[in-house]
Amino acid sequence: YKAEFAEAGGALKTPVKDGKEFGGWYYTSDFSEEKVTTATKGAVLYAKWIDLAKSDLKIDLSKSKLKNSSSGSSSIKYDTNSGELNLSAKLWSGKKGAIDAVGSTSKWCDEIVLMYADGTLAKLESGKKYAVTLNYKFVDNNNNSSEGHLPQIAIGYDSTANASSTSAGNFYVAAVKNHAKAEAGSSYYLTAEITGKDKPLRIGSSGLWNCVINSILLQEIDADAENQVTVVYCDEGEYKAEFAEAGGALKTPVKEGKKFVGWYSASDFSGAKVTTASADVVVYAKWINPIEGDLNEDGVADIRDLVMLKEAAINQDTDMKYDLDGDSKPATEDDLLFLKKLLLGITV
């Protein structure tokens, strides 16, 4: 245990440890519940560390390189302000769809070479199993007037013998998504599971279009595990994905100035909340502006919240959301008095 003085309500420090990535501060030693971001008096916090050698493998999009496998004038440019990779695809192979089905090898698509943060080539080691998730936005059609110039994006690897950062032309397709012109303007995700063969990880592209690659997540997973699933999260139009244990609890995200309400299977947040991880499900994050006294999370503090608090007091509910006066004792008479004054507009 170590301690430091900090300003109450101020941001907590971000520690550094060699070979590790800091995963956040937590109240509990098993790192359950939400992250803690601000300093409070008397709190004991636990630091979560991620072993970079065993967890997410960090790809640096700013080091990406474009290899053209056919005639065309495609280009990529990294935006340092947004942290996004902009692809202007102008490759046309003379047939509808240069990238064929999963399991095929394409000789005609653009290939984006991916690198780790340390500048080394992102290779998929032989025998290891990886999960890859690509998050991107289909911006526009790049002056494409023909539906036949089908925009395509794919995840795969360069299957060339002794493949390097300079090779191209043998793109093995692990996952591919074909787009129609009408789909421009929206964000999408693409996932793949790949068993490594000591080949470089690549993004493939074909057609005439502009897209923005927001992120690519590469995770090494247990090749023998039977209960790991990919959970795809959509947060305000941006897709992300993580591997989780099937049936396990979904993560609880944190966003500054917002209160997380829950995950939903519908983008309009109708229906019941989704609380457990399952395969091939897209869940949508619902956020609200935090409102004092809004216990039922409907966006307003009113008499319904008072009824809810009274029921919690009768049932001796220990959920800390009912601790409105900050004394660490939820659903007490003092909390009821606090909410009554709040609803009456009395300074509390």
CSV table of C-alpha atoms in Angstrom, one decimal:
chain,number,residue,atom,x,y,z
A,1,TYR,CA,0.0,0.0,0.0
A,2,LYS,CA,1.1,3.5,-0.8
A,3,ALA,CA,-0.5,6.9,-0.2
A,4,GLU,CA,-0.4,10.4,-1.6
A,5,PHE,CA,-2.1,13.7,-0.8
A,6,ALA,CA,-4.5,14.9,-3.5
A,7,GLU,CA,-7.2,17.5,-3.8
A,8,ALA,CA,-10.6,16.2,-3.0
A,9,GLY,CA,-12.6,15.9,-6.2
A,10,GLY,CA,-9.5,16.2,-8.3
A,11,ALA,CA,-8.3,13.7,-10.8
A,12,LEU,CA,-6.3,10.7,-9.6
A,13,LYS,CA,-2.7,10.2,-10.8
A,14,THR,CA,-1.9,7.8,-13.6
A,15,PRO,CA,0.9,5.6,-12.5
A,16,VAL,CA,3.6,4.0,-14.7
A,17,LYS,CA,5.0,0.4,-14.5
A,18,ASP,CA,7.5,-1.1,-16.9
A,19,GLY,CA,5.9,-3.7,-19.3
A,20,LYS,CA,2.4,-2.9,-18.0
A,21,GLU,CA,-0.4,-0.7,-19.1
A,22,PHE,CA,-2.5,1.0,-16.4
A,23,GLY,CA,-6.1,-0.2,-16.4
A,24,GLY,CA,-7.6,2.2,-13.8
A,25,TRP,CA,-8.3,2.7,-10.1
A,26,TYR,CA,-11.0,0.6,-8.4
A,27,TYR,CA,-12.6,0.4,-4.9
A,28,THR,CA,-12.5,-3.4,-5.0
A,29,SER,CA,-9.5,-5.6,-5.2
A,30,ASP,CA,-11.1,-7.8,-7.8
A,31,PHE,CA,-11.6,-4.7,-10.0
A,32,SER,CA,-15.4,-5.2,-10.2
A,33,GLU,CA,-17.8,-2.3,-10.4
A,34,GLU,CA,-16.9,1.1,-12.0
A,35,LYS,CA,-13.6,2.8,-12.2
A,36,VAL,CA,-12.7,5.5,-9.7
A,37,THR,CA,-11.5,8.7,-11.4
A,38,THR,CA,-11.6,11.4,-8.6
A,39,ALA,CA,-9.9,11.7,-5.2
A,40,THR,CA,-12.1,11.3,-2.1
A,41,LYS,CA,-11.1,11.3,1.6
A,42,GLY,CA,-10.3,8.0,3.2
A,43,ALA,CA,-10.7,5.9,0.1
A,44,VAL,CA,-8.5,2.9,-0.5
A,45,LEU,CA,-8.0,2.2,-4.2
A,46,TYR,CA,-6.6,-0.7,-6.1
A,47,ALA,CA,-4.5,-0.3,-9.3
A,48,LYS,CA,-5.3,-2.6,-12.2
A,49,TRP,CA,-2.4,-3.4,-14.5
A,50,ILE,CA,-2.6,-5.1,-17.9
A,51,ASP,CA,0.2,-7.3,-19.1
A,52,LEU,CA,0.9,-6.1,-22.6
A,53,ALA,CA,2.6,-9.5,-23.5
A,54,LYS,CA,-0.6,-11.4,-22.6
A,55,SER,CA,-3.5,-9.1,-23.3
A,56,ASP,CA,-4.5,-6.6,-26.0
A,57,LEU,CA,-1.8,-6.1,-28.6
A,58,LYS,CA,-1.7,-2.4,-29.3
A,59,ILE,CA,-1.6,-1.4,-33.0
A,60,ASP,CA,-0.5,2.1,-33.8
A,61,LEU,CA,-2.6,3.3,-36.8
A,62,SER,CA,-0.2,6.2,-37.4
A,63,LYS,CA,2.5,3.7,-38.5
A,64,SER,CA,0.2,2.1,-41.2
A,65,LYS,CA,1.4,1.8,-44.7
A,66,LEU,CA,-0.6,1.2,-47.9
A,67,LYS,CA,0.4,-1.5,-50.4
A,68,ASN,CA,-1.4,-1.5,-53.8
A,69,SER,CA,-1.9,-4.9,-55.3
A,70,SER,CA,-3.4,-3.6,-58.5
A,71,SER,CA,-3.5,-0.5,-60.5
A,72,GLY,CA,-5.2,2.4,-58.7
A,73,SER,CA,-4.5,5.7,-56.8
A,74,SER,CA,-5.6,4.8,-53.3
A,75,SER,CA,-4.1,6.7,-50.4
A,76,ILE,CA,-4.1,6.8,-46.6
A,77,LYS,CA,-3.4,9.6,-44.2
A,78,TYR,CA,-3.3,9.5,-40.4
A,79,ASP,CA,-5.1,12.3,-38.6
A,80,THR,CA,-3.1,13.1,-35.5
A,81,ASN,CA,-5.9,15.2,-34.0
A,82,SER,CA,-8.6,12.5,-34.1
A,83,GLY,CA,-6.3,9.5,-34.0
A,84,GLU,CA,-8.0,8.1,-37.1
A,85,LEU,CA,-6.7,6.6,-40.4
A,86,ASN,CA,-8.3,8.1,-43.5
A,87,LEU,CA,-8.5,5.8,-46.5
A,88,SER,CA,-9.3,7.1,-50.0
A,89,ALA,CA,-9.9,3.9,-52.0
A,90,LYS,CA,-9.7,4.2,-55.7
A,91,LEU,CA,-8.9,0.7,-56.7
A,92,TRP,CA,-10.9,-1.1,-59.3
A,93,SER,CA,-10.0,-4.6,-60.5
A,94,GLY,CA,-12.3,-4.8,-63.5
A,95,LYS,CA,-14.8,-7.1,-61.8
A,96,LYS,CA,-17.5,-6.7,-59.2
A,97,GLY,CA,-15.7,-7.3,-55.9
A,98,ALA,CA,-11.9,-7.8,-55.8
A,99,ILE,CA,-12.1,-9.5,-52.4
A,100,ASP,CA,-13.8,-12.9,-52.6
A,101,ALA,CA,-15.3,-15.0,-49.8
A,102,VAL,CA,-13.8,-15.8,-46.5
A,103,GLY,CA,-11.1,-18.4,-46.9
A,104,SER,CA,-10.1,-17.2,-50.4
A,105,THR,CA,-6.9,-15.3,-51.4
A,106,SER,CA,-7.1,-12.0,-53.1
A,107,LYS,CA,-4.4,-10.7,-55.5
A,108,TRP,CA,-6.1,-7.5,-56.4
A,109,CYS,CA,-7.1,-5.6,-53.3
A,110,ASP,CA,-5.3,-2.7,-51.5
A,111,GLU,CA,-3.6,-3.9,-48.3
A,112,ILE,CA,-2.9,-1.8,-45.2
A,113,VAL,CA,0.2,-2.9,-43.4
A,114,LEU,CA,-0.3,-2.7,-39.6
A,115,MET,CA,2.4,-2.0,-37.0
A,116,TYR,CA,2.7,-2.2,-33.3
A,117,ALA,CA,3.4,0.9,-31.2
A,118,ASP,CA,7.1,0.0,-31.1
A,119,GLY,CA,7.3,0.0,-34.9
A,120,THR,CA,7.5,-3.7,-35.3
A,121,LEU,CA,5.3,-5.5,-37.9
A,122,ALA,CA,2.0,-6.9,-36.5
A,123,LYS,CA,2.4,-10.6,-37.1
A,124,LEU,CA,0.0,-13.4,-36.0
A,125,GLU,CA,2.3,-16.0,-34.4
A,126,SER,CA,2.0,-19.6,-35.5
A,127,GLY,CA,-0.4,-21.7,-33.4
A,128,LYS,CA,-1.9,-18.8,-31.5
A,129,LYS,CA,-5.5,-17.8,-31.8
A,130,TYR,CA,-6.5,-14.1,-32.2
A,131,ALA,CA,-9.6,-12.0,-32.2
A,132,VAL,CA,-9.5,-8.9,-34.5
A,133,THR,CA,-12.1,-6.2,-34.4
A,134,LEU,CA,-12.1,-3.3,-36.9
A,135,ASN,CA,-14.2,-0.2,-36.2
A,136,TYR,CA,-14.6,2.2,-39.2
A,137,LYS,CA,-17.0,4.7,-40.8
A,138,PHE,CA,-18.0,4.6,-44.5
A,139,VAL,CA,-17.8,8.3,-45.2
A,140,ASP,CA,-18.8,8.7,-48.9
A,141,ASN,CA,-18.6,7.1,-52.3
A,142,ASN,CA,-15.5,9.0,-53.5
A,143,ASN,CA,-17.3,10.3,-56.6
A,144,ASN,CA,-18.5,6.8,-57.3
A,145,SER,CA,-21.5,6.9,-59.6
A,146,SER,CA,-21.7,3.2,-60.3
A,147,GLU,CA,-23.3,0.6,-57.9
A,148,GLY,CA,-20.9,-1.9,-59.5
A,149,HIS,CA,-17.9,-0.3,-58.0
A,150,LEU,CA,-18.6,-2.2,-54.8
A,151,PRO,CA,-16.9,-0.8,-51.6
A,152,GLN,CA,-15.3,-3.7,-49.7
A,153,ILE,CA,-13.3,-3.9,-46.5
A,154,ALA,CA,-11.7,-7.0,-45.0
A,155,ILE,CA,-9.6,-8.4,-42.2
A,156,GLY,CA,-6.9,-11.0,-43.1
A,157,TYR,CA,-3.2,-11.5,-43.5
A,158,ASP,CA,-0.5,-11.6,-46.2
A,159,SER,CA,0.0,-15.2,-47.1
A,160,THR,CA,3.1,-14.6,-49.2
A,161,ALA,CA,6.1,-16.8,-48.4
A,162,ASN,CA,8.4,-14.9,-46.0
A,163,ALA,CA,5.9,-12.0,-46.0
A,164,SER,CA,7.2,-8.7,-44.8
A,165,SER,CA,6.1,-5.0,-44.6
A,166,THR,CA,6.8,-4.6,-48.3
A,167,SER,CA,5.1,-7.7,-49.7
A,168,ALA,CA,1.5,-7.6,-51.1
A,169,GLY,CA,-0.7,-9.5,-53.5
A,170,ASN,CA,-1.6,-12.6,-51.5
A,171,PHE,CA,-4.2,-11.3,-49.1
A,172,TYR,CA,-5.9,-14.2,-47.2
A,173,VAL,CA,-9.5,-13.2,-46.3
A,174,ALA,CA,-10.5,-13.9,-42.7
A,175,ALA,CA,-13.6,-11.6,-42.8
A,176,VAL,CA,-15.1,-9.3,-45.4
A,177,LYS,CA,-18.0,-6.9,-45.6
A,178,ASN,CA,-19.5,-5.6,-48.9
A,179,HIS,CA,-21.1,-2.2,-48.9
A,180,ALA,CA,-23.8,-0.6,-51.1
A,181,LYS,CA,-23.5,3.1,-52.0
A,182,ALA,CA,-26.6,3.9,-49.8
A,183,GLU,CA,-24.7,2.8,-46.7
A,184,ALA,CA,-22.4,5.8,-46.8
A,185,GLY,CA,-22.4,8.0,-43.7
A,186,SER,CA,-22.6,5.3,-41.0
A,187,SER,CA,-20.2,3.5,-38.7
A,188,TYR,CA,-19.6,-0.2,-38.9
A,189,TYR,CA,-17.6,-3.0,-37.3
A,190,LEU,CA,-16.0,-6.1,-38.6
A,191,THR,CA,-14.7,-9.0,-36.5
A,192,ALA,CA,-12.6,-12.1,-37.3
A,193,GLU,CA,-11.0,-15.0,-35.5
A,194,ILE,CA,-7.7,-16.0,-36.9
A,195,THR,CA,-5.3,-18.8,-36.1
A,196,GLY,CA,-1.8,-17.4,-36.6
A,197,LYS,CA,0.6,-18.7,-39.2
A,198,ASP,CA,3.4,-16.2,-38.5
A,199,LYS,CA,2.0,-13.9,-41.2
A,200,PRO,CA,1.5,-10.1,-41.1
A,201,LEU,CA,-2.0,-8.8,-40.1
A,202,ARG,CA,-3.6,-6.7,-42.8
A,203,ILE,CA,-6.7,-4.7,-43.7
A,204,GLY,CA,-7.9,-5.2,-47.2
A,205,SER,CA,-9.9,-2.8,-49.3
A,206,SER,CA,-11.4,-2.5,-52.8
A,207,GLY,CA,-13.8,-0.3,-54.7
A,208,LEU,CA,-14.2,3.4,-54.9
A,209,TRP,CA,-15.0,5.0,-51.5
A,210,ASN,CA,-13.7,7.0,-48.6
A,211,CYS,CA,-13.6,5.5,-45.1
A,212,VAL,CA,-12.2,6.4,-41.7
A,213,ILE,CA,-10.6,3.6,-39.6
A,214,ASN,CA,-11.2,4.5,-36.0
A,215,SER,CA,-9.5,1.6,-34.3
A,216,ILE,CA,-8.4,-2.0,-34.8
A,217,LEU,CA,-8.3,-4.2,-31.7
A,218,LEU,CA,-6.1,-7.3,-31.7
A,219,GLN,CA,-6.5,-9.8,-28.8
A,220,GLU,CA,-4.7,-13.1,-28.2
A,221,ILE,CA,-7.2,-15.6,-26.9
A,222,ASP,CA,-7.0,-19.0,-25.3
A,223,ALA,CA,-7.1,-21.4,-28.2
A,224,ASP,CA,-8.6,-24.1,-26.0
A,225,ALA,CA,-11.3,-22.0,-24.3
A,226,GLU,CA,-14.8,-22.9,-25.2
A,227,ASN,CA,-16.8,-20.1,-23.5
A,228,GLN,CA,-15.2,-17.0,-24.9
A,229,VAL,CA,-17.4,-14.8,-27.0
A,230,THR,CA,-17.1,-11.5,-28.9
A,231,VAL,CA,-19.3,-8.8,-27.5
A,232,VAL,CA,-19.7,-5.7,-29.8
A,233,TYR,CA,-20.6,-2.4,-28.1
A,234,CYS,CA,-22.1,0.6,-29.9
A,235,ASP,CA,-21.6,3.8,-28.0
A,236,GLU,CA,-23.1,6.9,-29.8
A,237,GLY,CA,-22.4,5.4,-33.3
A,238,GLU,CA,-18.9,4.1,-32.5
A,239,TYR,CA,-18.4,0.3,-32.4
A,240,LYS,CA,-16.0,-1.4,-30.2
A,241,ALA,CA,-15.6,-5.1,-29.2
A,242,GLU,CA,-14.1,-7.2,-26.4
A,243,PHE,CA,-13.8,-10.8,-25.7
A,244,ALA,CA,-15.7,-11.9,-22.6
A,245,GLU,CA,-16.8,-15.1,-20.9
A,246,ALA,CA,-20.1,-16.3,-22.2
A,247,GLY,CA,-22.7,-15.7,-19.5
A,248,GLY,CA,-20.4,-13.3,-17.6
A,249,ALA,CA,-21.3,-9.8,-16.7
A,250,LEU,CA,-20.9,-7.0,-19.3
A,251,LYS,CA,-18.4,-4.3,-18.6
A,252,THR,CA,-19.5,-1.0,-17.0
A,253,PRO,CA,-18.1,1.9,-19.0
A,254,VAL,CA,-17.2,5.3,-17.7
A,255,LYS,CA,-17.8,8.6,-19.5
A,256,GLU,CA,-16.9,12.0,-18.0
A,257,GLY,CA,-20.0,14.1,-17.2
A,258,LYS,CA,-22.4,11.2,-18.0
A,259,LYS,CA,-24.2,8.5,-16.0
A,260,PHE,CA,-24.3,5.0,-17.5
A,261,VAL,CA,-27.8,3.6,-17.5
A,262,GLY,CA,-27.1,0.2,-19.1
A,263,TRP,CA,-26.7,-1.9,-22.2
A,264,TYR,CA,-29.6,-2.6,-24.5
A,265,SER,CA,-30.1,-4.8,-27.5
A,266,ALA,CA,-32.1,-2.1,-29.3
A,267,SER,CA,-30.6,1.1,-30.5
A,268,ASP,CA,-33.7,3.0,-29.2
A,269,PHE,CA,-33.1,1.5,-25.7
A,270,SER,CA,-36.5,-0.2,-25.7
A,271,GLY,CA,-37.0,-3.5,-23.9
A,272,ALA,CA,-35.0,-4.9,-21.0
A,273,LYS,CA,-31.4,-4.2,-20.2
A,274,VAL,CA,-28.8,-6.7,-21.3
A,275,THR,CA,-26.5,-7.7,-18.4
A,276,THR,CA,-24.6,-10.8,-19.6
A,277,ALA,CA,-22.2,-11.5,-22.4
A,278,SER,CA,-23.3,-13.7,-25.3
A,279,ALA,CA,-22.0,-14.5,-28.8
A,280,ASP,CA,-22.5,-12.3,-31.8
A,281,VAL,CA,-24.7,-9.7,-30.0
A,282,VAL,CA,-24.5,-6.0,-30.5
A,283,VAL,CA,-25.4,-4.0,-27.4
A,284,TYR,CA,-26.0,-0.2,-27.2
A,285,ALA,CA,-24.8,2.0,-24.4
A,286,LYS,CA,-27.4,4.4,-22.9
A,287,TRP,CA,-26.1,7.5,-21.2
A,288,ILE,CA,-28.0,10.3,-19.3
A,289,ASN,CA,-26.9,13.5,-17.8
A,290,PRO,CA,-26.6,12.9,-14.0
A,291,ILE,CA,-29.6,14.5,-12.2
A,292,GLU,CA,-29.6,14.6,-8.4
A,293,GLY,CA,-32.4,12.5,-7.0
A,294,ASP,CA,-33.3,10.8,-10.3
A,295,LEU,CA,-33.4,7.3,-8.9
A,296,ASN,CA,-35.4,5.7,-11.7
A,297,GLU,CA,-33.2,7.2,-14.4
A,298,ASP,CA,-36.0,8.7,-16.4
A,299,GLY,CA,-34.2,12.1,-16.7
A,300,VAL,CA,-36.1,14.0,-14.0
A,301,ALA,CA,-36.3,14.0,-10.2
A,302,ASP,CA,-40.0,13.8,-9.2
A,303,ILE,CA,-42.5,12.2,-6.9
A,304,ARG,CA,-41.9,8.8,-8.6
A,305,ASP,CA,-38.4,8.9,-7.3
A,306,LEU,CA,-39.7,9.6,-3.8
A,307,VAL,CA,-42.0,6.6,-3.9
A,308,MET,CA,-39.1,4.5,-5.1
A,309,LEU,CA,-37.0,5.7,-2.2
A,310,LYS,CA,-39.8,5.0,0.3
A,311,GLU,CA,-40.1,1.4,-1.0
A,312,ALA,CA,-36.3,1.0,-0.7
A,313,ALA,CA,-36.4,2.3,2.9
A,314,ILE,CA,-39.2,-0.2,3.8
A,315,ASN,CA,-37.2,-3.1,2.2
A,316,GLN,CA,-34.0,-1.9,3.8
A,317,ASP,CA,-32.3,-1.8,0.3
A,318,THR,CA,-28.5,-1.5,0.6
A,319,ASP,CA,-28.0,-0.2,-2.9
A,320,MET,CA,-25.7,2.9,-2.5
A,321,LYS,CA,-27.7,4.8,-5.1
A,322,TYR,CA,-30.2,5.4,-2.3
A,323,ASP,CA,-27.5,7.2,-0.2
A,324,LEU,CA,-28.5,10.8,-1.3
A,325,ASP,CA,-27.1,12.6,1.7
A,326,GLY,CA,-23.6,11.1,1.4
A,327,ASP,CA,-23.4,9.5,4.8
A,328,SER,CA,-22.8,5.9,3.4
A,329,LYS,CA,-26.1,4.7,4.8
A,330,PRO,CA,-28.6,4.2,2.0
A,331,ALA,CA,-32.4,4.5,2.1
A,332,THR,CA,-32.7,6.1,5.6
A,333,GLU,CA,-35.0,8.8,6.9
A,334,ASP,CA,-32.3,11.3,6.3
A,335,ASP,CA,-32.2,10.3,2.6
A,336,LEU,CA,-36.0,10.7,2.4
A,337,LEU,CA,-35.8,14.2,4.0
A,338,PHE,CA,-33.0,15.1,1.6
A,339,LEU,CA,-35.1,14.1,-1.5
A,340,LYS,CA,-38.2,15.9,-0.1
A,341,LYS,CA,-36.3,19.1,0.3
A,342,LEU,CA,-34.8,18.7,-3.2
A,343,LEU,CA,-38.2,18.3,-4.8
A,344,LEU,CA,-39.5,21.3,-2.9
A,345,GLY,CA,-36.6,23.4,-4.1
A,346,ILE,CA,-35.2,23.9,-0.6
A,347,THR,CA,-31.4,24.2,-0.6
A,348,VAL,CA,-29.9,20.9,0.6
